[in-house]
PDB file of C-alpha atoms in Angstrom:
ATOM      1  CA  MET A   1       0.000   0.000   0.000  1.00 89.00           C
ATOM      2  CA  ASN A   2       1.128   3.560  -0.584  1.00 89.00           C
ATOM      3  CA  ILE A   3       1.359   5.870   2.405  1.00 91.00           C
ATOM      4  CA  LYS A   4       1.911   9.541   1.656  1.00 89.00           C
ATOM      5  CA  VAL A   5       3.717  11.580   4.307  1.00 90.00           C
ATOM      6  CA  GLU A   6       4.328  14.961   2.768  1.00 88.00           C
ATOM      7  CA  GLN A   7       6.597  16.075   5.613  1.00 90.00           C
ATOM      8  CA  LEU A   8       9.124  13.363   4.732  1.00 91.00           C
ATOM      9  CA  ALA A   9       8.997  12.765   0.980  1.00 91.00           C
ATOM     10  CA  LYS A  10       7.239  13.892  -2.171  1.00 90.00           C
ATOM     11  CA  LYS A  11       6.618  10.323  -3.291  1.00 93.00           C
ATOM     12  CA  PRO A  12       4.453   7.909  -1.270  1.00 92.00           C
ATOM     13  CA  PHE A  13       6.140   5.193   0.787  1.00 93.00           C
ATOM     14  CA  GLU A  14       5.388   1.596  -0.178  1.00 93.00           C
ATOM     15  CA  VAL A  15       4.415  -0.348   2.950  1.00 93.00           C
ATOM     16  CA  LYS A  16       3.450  -4.016   2.934  1.00 90.00           C
ATOM     17  CA  GLY A  17       0.188  -4.898   4.619  1.00 87.00           C
ATOM     18  CA  SER A  18       1.863  -7.993   6.036  1.00 89.00           C
ATOM     19  CA  VAL A  19       1.016  -9.805   9.249  1.00 91.00           C
ATOM     20  CA  LYS A  20       4.472  -8.789  10.480  1.00 93.00           C
ATOM     21  CA  ASN A  21       3.669  -5.083  10.038  1.00 92.00           C
ATOM     22  CA  LEU A  22       0.196  -5.561  11.484  1.00 92.00           C
ATOM     23  CA  LYS A  23       1.685  -7.164  14.622  1.00 93.00           C
ATOM     24  CA  LYS A  24       4.132  -4.267  14.937  1.00 93.00           C
ATOM     25  CA  THR A  25       1.204  -1.872  14.622  1.00 93.00           C
ATOM     26  CA  TYR A  26      -0.807  -3.585  17.360  1.00 92.00           C
ATOM     27  CA  ILE A  27       2.233  -3.627  19.655  1.00 92.00           C
ATOM     28  CA  PHE A  28       2.836   0.065  18.915  1.00 91.00           C
ATOM     29  CA  GLN A  29      -0.782   0.967  19.681  1.00 90.00           C
ATOM     30  CA  LYS A  30      -0.696  -1.051  22.915  1.00 89.00           C
ATOM     31  CA  GLU A  31       2.495   0.735  23.995  1.00 87.00           C
ATOM     32  CA  MET A  32       0.921   4.128  23.266  1.00 85.00           C
ATOM     33  CA  ALA A  33      -2.166   3.209  25.319  1.00 85.00           C
ATOM     34  CA  GLU A  34       0.040   2.015  28.206  1.00 82.00           C
ATOM     35  CA  MET A  35       2.034   5.251  28.141  1.00 78.00           C
ATOM     36  CA  GLU A  36      -1.117   7.340  28.101  1.00 78.00           C
ATOM     37  CA  THR A  37      -2.310   5.483  31.201  1.00 76.00           C
ATOM     38  CA  LEU A  38       1.096   5.959  32.836  1.00 70.00           C
ATOM     39  CA  THR A  39       1.086   9.707  32.254  1.00 68.00           C
ATOM     40  CA  GLU A  40      -2.451   9.966  33.659  1.00 69.00           C
ATOM     41  CA  ASP A  41      -1.597   7.970  36.794  1.00 64.00           C
ATOM     42  CA  ASN A  42       1.795   9.464  37.667  1.00 66.00           C
ATOM     43  CA  GLN A  43       3.215  12.863  38.360  1.00 68.00           C
ATOM     44  CA  GLY A  44       6.670  14.340  38.345  1.00 73.00           C
ATOM     45  CA  ILE A  45       9.707  12.766  36.766  1.00 74.00           C
ATOM     46  CA  GLU A  46       7.880   9.583  35.688  1.00 76.00           C
ATOM     47  CA  VAL A  47       5.682  11.633  33.348  1.00 78.00           C
ATOM     48  CA  PHE A  48       8.708  13.129  31.598  1.00 82.00           C
ATOM     49  CA  ASP A  49      10.319   9.708  31.254  1.00 82.00           C
ATOM     50  CA  ALA A  50       7.101   8.296  29.799  1.00 81.00           C
ATOM     51  CA  MET A  51       6.702  11.188  27.358  1.00 84.00           C
ATOM     52  CA  ALA A  52      10.312  10.932  26.167  1.00 87.00           C
ATOM     53  CA  ASP A  53       9.864   7.177  25.713  1.00 88.00           C
ATOM     54  CA  MET A  54       6.607   7.722  23.829  1.00 89.00           C
ATOM     55  CA  ILE A  55       8.212  10.155  21.392  1.00 92.00           C
ATOM     56  CA  GLU A  56      11.074   7.748  20.740  1.00 93.00           C
ATOM     57  CA  LYS A  57       8.619   4.886  20.122  1.00 93.00           C
ATOM     58  CA  LEU A  58       6.586   7.065  17.750  1.00 94.00           C
ATOM     59  CA  ILE A  59       9.698   7.891  15.734  1.00 95.00           C
ATOM     60  CA  ASP A  60      10.890   4.271  15.787  1.00 95.00           C
ATOM     61  CA  TYR A  61       7.480   3.021  14.607  1.00 96.00           C
ATOM     62  CA  ILE A  62       7.357   5.462  11.699  1.00 96.00           C
ATOM     63  CA  ASP A  63      10.961   4.659  10.807  1.00 96.00           C
ATOM     64  CA  THR A  64      10.282   0.910  10.918  1.00 95.00           C
ATOM     65  CA  MET A  65       7.126   1.086   8.823  1.00 95.00           C
ATOM     66  CA  LEU A  66       8.439   3.506   6.186  1.00 96.00           C
ATOM     67  CA  HIS A  67      12.103   2.405   6.145  1.00 95.00           C
ATOM     68  CA  LEU A  68      13.296   6.000   6.432  1.00 95.00           C
ATOM     69  CA  THR A  69      16.691   7.213   5.362  1.00 95.00           C
ATOM     70  CA  ASP A  70      18.835   8.956   7.967  1.00 94.00           C
ATOM     71  CA  LYS A  71      17.888  12.296   6.430  1.00 94.00           C
ATOM     72  CA  GLN A  72      14.154  11.485   6.542  1.00 94.00           C
ATOM     73  CA  ARG A  73      14.420  10.363  10.169  1.00 93.00           C
ATOM     74  CA  GLU A  74      16.201  13.598  11.006  1.00 92.00           C
ATOM     75  CA  SER A  75      13.417  15.516   9.232  1.00 92.00           C
ATOM     76  CA  LEU A  76      10.887  13.577  11.283  1.00 92.00           C
ATOM     77  CA  GLU A  77      12.655  14.566  14.489  1.00 90.00           C
ATOM     78  CA  ASP A  78      12.453  18.231  13.420  1.00 91.00           C
ATOM     79  CA  LEU A  79       8.641  18.132  13.274  1.00 93.00           C
ATOM     80  CA  GLU A  80       6.359  19.161  16.104  1.00 92.00           C
ATOM     81  CA  GLN A  81       5.197  16.459  18.495  1.00 89.00           C
ATOM     82  CA  GLN A  82       1.583  16.515  17.273  1.00 86.00           C
ATOM     83  CA  GLU A  83       2.707  16.104  13.653  1.00 90.00           C
ATOM     84  CA  VAL A  84       4.703  12.992  14.600  1.00 92.00           C
ATOM     85  CA  ILE A  85       1.713  11.594  16.505  1.00 88.00           C
ATOM     86  CA  ASN A  86      -0.572  12.290  13.534  1.00 85.00           C
ATOM     87  CA  ILE A  87       1.780  10.559  11.103  1.00 91.00           C
ATOM     88  CA  ALA A  88       2.072   7.464  13.320  1.00 92.00           C
ATOM     89  CA  GLN A  89      -1.704   7.272  13.797  1.00 89.00           C
ATOM     90  CA  TYR A  90      -2.311   7.638  10.070  1.00 90.00           C
ATOM     91  CA  ILE A  91       0.172   4.853   9.260  1.00 93.00           C
ATOM     92  CA  ALA A  92      -1.367   2.588  11.901  1.00 93.00           C
ATOM     93  CA  MET A  93      -4.858   3.144  10.526  1.00 91.00           C
ATOM     94  CA  LYS A  94      -3.673   2.384   6.978  1.00 91.00           C
ATOM     95  CA  ILE A  95      -1.836  -0.787   8.106  1.00 92.00           C
ATOM     96  CA  MET A  96      -4.992  -1.957   9.917  1.00 90.00           C
ATOM     97  CA  GLY A  97      -6.816  -1.847   6.595  1.00 89.00           C
ATOM     98  CA  MET A  98      -8.548   1.506   6.593  1.00 90.00           C
ATOM     99  CA  ASP A  99      -8.648   3.397   3.333  1.00 87.00           C
ATOM    100  CA  ASP A 100      -8.601   7.180   3.195  1.00 83.00           C
ATOM    101  CA  ALA A 101     -12.417   7.353   3.128  1.00 85.00           C
ATOM    102  CA  ASP A 102     -12.624   5.169   6.266  1.00 86.00           C
ATOM    103  CA  ILE A 103      -9.968   7.277   7.966  1.00 80.00           C
ATOM    104  CA  LYS A 104     -11.821  10.481   7.112  1.00 72.00           C
ATOM    105  CA  LYS A 105     -15.042   8.987   8.503  1.00 75.00           C
ATOM    106  CA  ALA A 106     -13.247   7.927  11.700  1.00 73.00           C
ATOM    107  CA  LEU A 107     -11.707  11.349  12.067  1.00 59.00           C
ATOM    108  CA  SER A 108     -15.034  13.094  11.655  1.00 62.00           C
ATOM    109  CA  GLY A 109     -16.192  11.463  14.910  1.00 62.00           C
ATOM    110  CA  GLU A 110     -18.500   8.886  13.346  1.00 52.00           C
ATOM    111  CA  GLU A 111     -16.428   6.105  14.945  1.00 47.00           C
ATOM    112  CA  GLU A 112     -15.797   6.755  18.634  1.00 47.00           C
ATOM    113  CA  SER A 113     -12.775   4.437  18.986  1.00 47.00           C
ATOM    114  CA  ASP A 114     -10.661   6.529  16.613  1.00 43.00           C
ATOM    115  CA  GLU A 115     -11.970   9.931  17.692  1.00 43.00           C
ATOM    116  CA  GLY A 116      -9.426  12.703  17.563  1.00 44.00           C
ATOM    117  CA  LEU A 117      -7.015  11.054  15.141  1.00 48.00           C
ATOM    118  CA  VAL A 118      -5.755  13.329  12.383  1.00 50.00           C
ATOM    119  CA  THR A 119      -4.058  12.441   9.123  1.00 51.00           C
ATOM    120  CA  PRO A 120      -0.888  14.299   8.189  1.00 53.00           C
ATOM    121  CA  GLU A 121      -2.664  15.806   5.167  1.00 52.00           C
ATOM    122  CA  ALA A 122      -5.293  17.421   7.412  1.00 46.00           C
ATOM    123  CA  GLU A 123      -2.834  19.876   8.893  1.00 43.00           C
TER     124      GLU A 123
END
């Protein structure tokens, strides 16, 4: 499948919809949910550790899925946090089988489980 991330390249990235990538996506989403719970339950230094870990996992997930070059990864690290989150969420939704129409529907609030997710193109 082609995944377009305008912040990183003009051409779309080719990503396989393989079971391997799907497993990585589920693990990534589980880790993000665990970190969100951690930041809600803790205060102080633990929150900063969890947030730093979350950002690194976001970048690693995007890098793994898109097979970024060093320059593209560096460009990714120069983006704002919300842009990186949006890119990772968009990739995850595509890997899980959603097409752009499904993603748009989910983002419009018609599907509660994906509420608040934003595609990179929506910015």
